[in-house]
PDB file of C-alpha atoms in Angstrom:
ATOM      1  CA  UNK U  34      86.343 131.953  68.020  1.00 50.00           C
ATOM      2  CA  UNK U  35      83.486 131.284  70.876  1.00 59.00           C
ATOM      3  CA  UNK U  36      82.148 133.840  72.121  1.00 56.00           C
ATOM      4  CA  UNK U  37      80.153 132.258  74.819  1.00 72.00           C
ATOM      5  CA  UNK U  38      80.560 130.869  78.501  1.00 80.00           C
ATOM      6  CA  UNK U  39      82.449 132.449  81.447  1.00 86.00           C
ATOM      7  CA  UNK U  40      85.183 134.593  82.279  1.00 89.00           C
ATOM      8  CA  UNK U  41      86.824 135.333  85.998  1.00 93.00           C
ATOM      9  CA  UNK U  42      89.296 137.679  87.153  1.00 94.00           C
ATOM     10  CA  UNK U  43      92.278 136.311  89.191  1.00 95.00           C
ATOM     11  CA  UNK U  44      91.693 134.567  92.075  1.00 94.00           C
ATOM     12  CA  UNK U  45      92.346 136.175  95.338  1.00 96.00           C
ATOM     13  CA  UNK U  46      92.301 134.148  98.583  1.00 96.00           C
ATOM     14  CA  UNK U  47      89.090 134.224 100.771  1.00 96.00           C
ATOM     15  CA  UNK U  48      88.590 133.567 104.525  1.00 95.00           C
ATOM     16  CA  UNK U  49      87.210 130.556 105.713  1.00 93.00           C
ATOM     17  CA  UNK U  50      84.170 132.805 107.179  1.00 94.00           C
ATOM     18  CA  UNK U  51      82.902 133.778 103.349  1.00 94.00           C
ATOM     19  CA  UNK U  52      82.827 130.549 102.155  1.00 94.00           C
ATOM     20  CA  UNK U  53      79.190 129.404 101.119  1.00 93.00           C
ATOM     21  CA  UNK U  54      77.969 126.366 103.084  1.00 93.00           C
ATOM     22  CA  UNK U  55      78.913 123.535 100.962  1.00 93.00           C
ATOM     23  CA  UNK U  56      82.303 124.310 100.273  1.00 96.00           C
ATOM     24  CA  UNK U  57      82.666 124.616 104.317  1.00 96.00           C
ATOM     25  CA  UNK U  58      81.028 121.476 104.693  1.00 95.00           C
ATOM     26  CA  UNK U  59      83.421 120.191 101.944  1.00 96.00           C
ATOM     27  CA  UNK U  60      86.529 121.728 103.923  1.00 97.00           C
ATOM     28  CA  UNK U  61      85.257 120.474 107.395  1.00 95.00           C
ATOM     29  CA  UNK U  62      87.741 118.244 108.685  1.00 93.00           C
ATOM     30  CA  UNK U  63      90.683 119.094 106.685  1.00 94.00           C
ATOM     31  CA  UNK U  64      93.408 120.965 108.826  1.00 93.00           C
ATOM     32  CA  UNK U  65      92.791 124.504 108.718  1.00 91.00           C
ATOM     33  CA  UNK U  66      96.581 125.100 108.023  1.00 94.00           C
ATOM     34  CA  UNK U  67      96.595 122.917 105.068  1.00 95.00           C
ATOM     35  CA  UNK U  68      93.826 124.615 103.155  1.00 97.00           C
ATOM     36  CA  UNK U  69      93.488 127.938 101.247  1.00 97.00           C
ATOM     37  CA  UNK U  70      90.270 129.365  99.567  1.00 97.00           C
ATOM     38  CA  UNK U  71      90.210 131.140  97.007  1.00 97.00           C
ATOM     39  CA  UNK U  72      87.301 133.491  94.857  1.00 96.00           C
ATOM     40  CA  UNK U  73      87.037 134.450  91.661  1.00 96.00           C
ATOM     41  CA  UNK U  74      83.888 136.777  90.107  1.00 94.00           C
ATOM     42  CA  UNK U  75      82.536 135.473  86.874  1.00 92.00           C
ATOM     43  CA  UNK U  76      81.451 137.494  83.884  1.00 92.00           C
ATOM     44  CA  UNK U  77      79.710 136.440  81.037  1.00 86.00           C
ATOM     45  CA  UNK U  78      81.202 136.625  77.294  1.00 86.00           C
ATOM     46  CA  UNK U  79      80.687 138.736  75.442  1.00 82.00           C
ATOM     47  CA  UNK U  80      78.245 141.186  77.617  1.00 85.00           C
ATOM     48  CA  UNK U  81      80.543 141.295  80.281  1.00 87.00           C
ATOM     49  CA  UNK U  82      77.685 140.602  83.101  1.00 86.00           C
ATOM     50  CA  UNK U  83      78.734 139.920  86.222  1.00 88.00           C
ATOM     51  CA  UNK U  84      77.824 136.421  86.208  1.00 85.00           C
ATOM     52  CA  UNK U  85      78.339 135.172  89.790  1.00 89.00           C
ATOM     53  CA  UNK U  86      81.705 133.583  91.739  1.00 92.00           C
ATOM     54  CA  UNK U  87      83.329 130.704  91.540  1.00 94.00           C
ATOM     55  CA  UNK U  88      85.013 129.815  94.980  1.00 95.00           C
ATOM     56  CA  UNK U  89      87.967 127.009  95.045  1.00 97.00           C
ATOM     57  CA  UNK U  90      89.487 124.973  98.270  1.00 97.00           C
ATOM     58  CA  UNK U  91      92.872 123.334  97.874  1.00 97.00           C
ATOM     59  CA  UNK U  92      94.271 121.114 100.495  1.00 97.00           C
ATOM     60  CA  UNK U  93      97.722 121.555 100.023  1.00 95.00           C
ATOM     61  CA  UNK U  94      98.397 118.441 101.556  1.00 95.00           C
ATOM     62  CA  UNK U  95      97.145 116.556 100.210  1.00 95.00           C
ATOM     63  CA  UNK U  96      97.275 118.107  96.312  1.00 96.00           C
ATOM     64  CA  UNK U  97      93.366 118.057  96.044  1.00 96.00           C
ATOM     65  CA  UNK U  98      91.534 120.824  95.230  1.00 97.00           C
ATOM     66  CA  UNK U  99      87.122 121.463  94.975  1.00 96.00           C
ATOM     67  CA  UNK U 100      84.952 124.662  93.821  1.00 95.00           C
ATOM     68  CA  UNK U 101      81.875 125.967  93.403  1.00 94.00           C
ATOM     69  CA  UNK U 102      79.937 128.250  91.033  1.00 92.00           C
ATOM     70  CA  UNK U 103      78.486 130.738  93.480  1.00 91.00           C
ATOM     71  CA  UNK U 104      75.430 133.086  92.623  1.00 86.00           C
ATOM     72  CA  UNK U 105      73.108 135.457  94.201  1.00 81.00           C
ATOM     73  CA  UNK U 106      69.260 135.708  93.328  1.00 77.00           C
ATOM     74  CA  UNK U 107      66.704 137.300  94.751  1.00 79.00           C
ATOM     75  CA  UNK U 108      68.956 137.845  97.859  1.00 82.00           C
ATOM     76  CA  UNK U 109      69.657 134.492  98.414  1.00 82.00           C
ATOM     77  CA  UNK U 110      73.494 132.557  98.239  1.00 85.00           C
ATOM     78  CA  UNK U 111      73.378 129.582  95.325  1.00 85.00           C
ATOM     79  CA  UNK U 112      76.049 126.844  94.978  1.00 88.00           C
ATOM     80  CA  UNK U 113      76.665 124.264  92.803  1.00 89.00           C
ATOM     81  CA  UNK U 114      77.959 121.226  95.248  1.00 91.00           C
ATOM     82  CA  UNK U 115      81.765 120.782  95.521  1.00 93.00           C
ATOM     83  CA  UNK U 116      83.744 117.530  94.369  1.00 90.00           C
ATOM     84  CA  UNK U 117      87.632 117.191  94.732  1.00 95.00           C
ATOM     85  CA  UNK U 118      89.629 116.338  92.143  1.00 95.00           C
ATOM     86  CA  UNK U 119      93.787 116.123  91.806  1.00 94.00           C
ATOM     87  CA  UNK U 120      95.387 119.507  91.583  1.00 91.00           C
ATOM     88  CA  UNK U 121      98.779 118.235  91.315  1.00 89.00           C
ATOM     89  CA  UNK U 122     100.822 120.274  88.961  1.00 78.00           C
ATOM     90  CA  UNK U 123      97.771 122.523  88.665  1.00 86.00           C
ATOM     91  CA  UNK U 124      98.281 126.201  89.149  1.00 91.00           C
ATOM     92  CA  UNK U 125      95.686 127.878  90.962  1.00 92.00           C
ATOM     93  CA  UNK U 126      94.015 129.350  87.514  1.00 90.00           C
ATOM     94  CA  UNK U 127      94.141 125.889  86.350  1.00 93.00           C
ATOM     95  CA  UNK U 128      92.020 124.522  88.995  1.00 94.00           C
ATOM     96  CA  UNK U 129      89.228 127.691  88.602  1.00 93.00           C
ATOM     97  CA  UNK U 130      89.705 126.424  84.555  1.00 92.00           C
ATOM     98  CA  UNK U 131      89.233 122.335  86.154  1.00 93.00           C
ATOM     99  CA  UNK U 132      86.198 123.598  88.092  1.00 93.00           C
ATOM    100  CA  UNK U 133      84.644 125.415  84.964  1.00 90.00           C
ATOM    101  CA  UNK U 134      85.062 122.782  82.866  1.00 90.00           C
ATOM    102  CA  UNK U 135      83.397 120.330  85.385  1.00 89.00           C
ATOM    103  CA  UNK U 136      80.304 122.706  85.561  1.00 87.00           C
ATOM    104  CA  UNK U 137      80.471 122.845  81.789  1.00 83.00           C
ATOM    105  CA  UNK U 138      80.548 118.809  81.386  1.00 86.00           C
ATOM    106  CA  UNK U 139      77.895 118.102  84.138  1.00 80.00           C
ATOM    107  CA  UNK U 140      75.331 120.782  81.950  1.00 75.00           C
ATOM    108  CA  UNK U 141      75.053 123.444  84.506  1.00 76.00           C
ATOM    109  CA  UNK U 142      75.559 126.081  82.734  1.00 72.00           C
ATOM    110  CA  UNK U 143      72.869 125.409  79.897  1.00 69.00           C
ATOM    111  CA  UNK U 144      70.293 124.707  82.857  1.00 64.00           C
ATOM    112  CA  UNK U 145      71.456 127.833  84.917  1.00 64.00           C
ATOM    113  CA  UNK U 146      71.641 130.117  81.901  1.00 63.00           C
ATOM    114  CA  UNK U 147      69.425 128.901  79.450  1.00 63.00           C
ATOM    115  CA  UNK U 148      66.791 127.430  81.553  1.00 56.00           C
ATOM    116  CA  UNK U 149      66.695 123.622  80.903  1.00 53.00           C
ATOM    117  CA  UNK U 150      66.989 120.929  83.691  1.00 48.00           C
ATOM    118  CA  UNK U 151      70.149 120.969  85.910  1.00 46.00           C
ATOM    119  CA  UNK U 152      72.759 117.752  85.863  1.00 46.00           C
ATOM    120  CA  UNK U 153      74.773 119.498  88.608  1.00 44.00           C
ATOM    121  CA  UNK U 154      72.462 119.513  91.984  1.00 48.00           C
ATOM    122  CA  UNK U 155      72.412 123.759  93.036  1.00 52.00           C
ATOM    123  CA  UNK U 156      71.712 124.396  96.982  1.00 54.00           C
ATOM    124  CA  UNK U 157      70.703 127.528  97.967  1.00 50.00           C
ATOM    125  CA  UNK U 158      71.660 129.008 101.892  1.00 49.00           C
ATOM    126  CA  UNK U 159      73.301 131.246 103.788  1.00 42.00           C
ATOM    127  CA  UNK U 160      76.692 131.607 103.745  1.00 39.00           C
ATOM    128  CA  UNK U 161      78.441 129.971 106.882  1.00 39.00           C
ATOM    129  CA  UNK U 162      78.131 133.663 108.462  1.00 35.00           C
ATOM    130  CA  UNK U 163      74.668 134.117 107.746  1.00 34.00           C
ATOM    131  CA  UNK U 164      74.507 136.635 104.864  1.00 31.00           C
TER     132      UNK U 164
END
């Protein structure tokens, strides 16, 4: 059994407001009405650590879905850079799992928690409401 990586608790939708620059700039231009966000918090196995968020857009629509890993250092809002991907057929803990696994793949969890070089490009900024 592996007893390493990242767990989250249910999603629960998030407003458009609390959504960390790039996944707004990822949403921008997709019909408002077509798109729900979603947030997550992450905890690391086994400690338990709060580890950070991950927060998902899916565009209904259009049956696409994108994320982020979201973390908070020294006061200031990290996130990975969104990409879409299909979500058709995909529950919405499936698509947190998708994004995971994408982070996973790309190595930017080994950078962000162990230090070594990212393969997943990280901004840091404000949220889109300035926090």
């Amino acid at each position: 059994m592996d007893l390493s990586g990242l767990y989250w608790t249910p999603p629960g939708e998030m407003q458009r407001e609390d959504a960390h620059r790039n996944l707004a700039e990822a949403i921008a231009g997709r019909r408002p009405d077509q798109v729900k966000l979603f947030s997550a918090s992450a905890f690391e196995i086994p400690s338990a650590f709060p580890a950070g968020f991950f927060d998902v857009a899916i565009d209904m629509a259009t049956q696409e879905a994108c994320g982020v890993y979201r973390a908070y250092r020294d006061s200031i809002d990290y996130a990975t850079k969104p990409e879409w991907f299909s979500s058709k057929l995909k529950d919405t803990d499936e698509i947190f799992g998708e994004v995971y696994d994408r982070l996973i793949k790309s190595g930017f969890f080994d950078w962000y928690f162990q230090g070594k070089c990212p393969g997943e490009p990280v901004d840091e900024g404000a949220t889109s409401h300035g926090l």
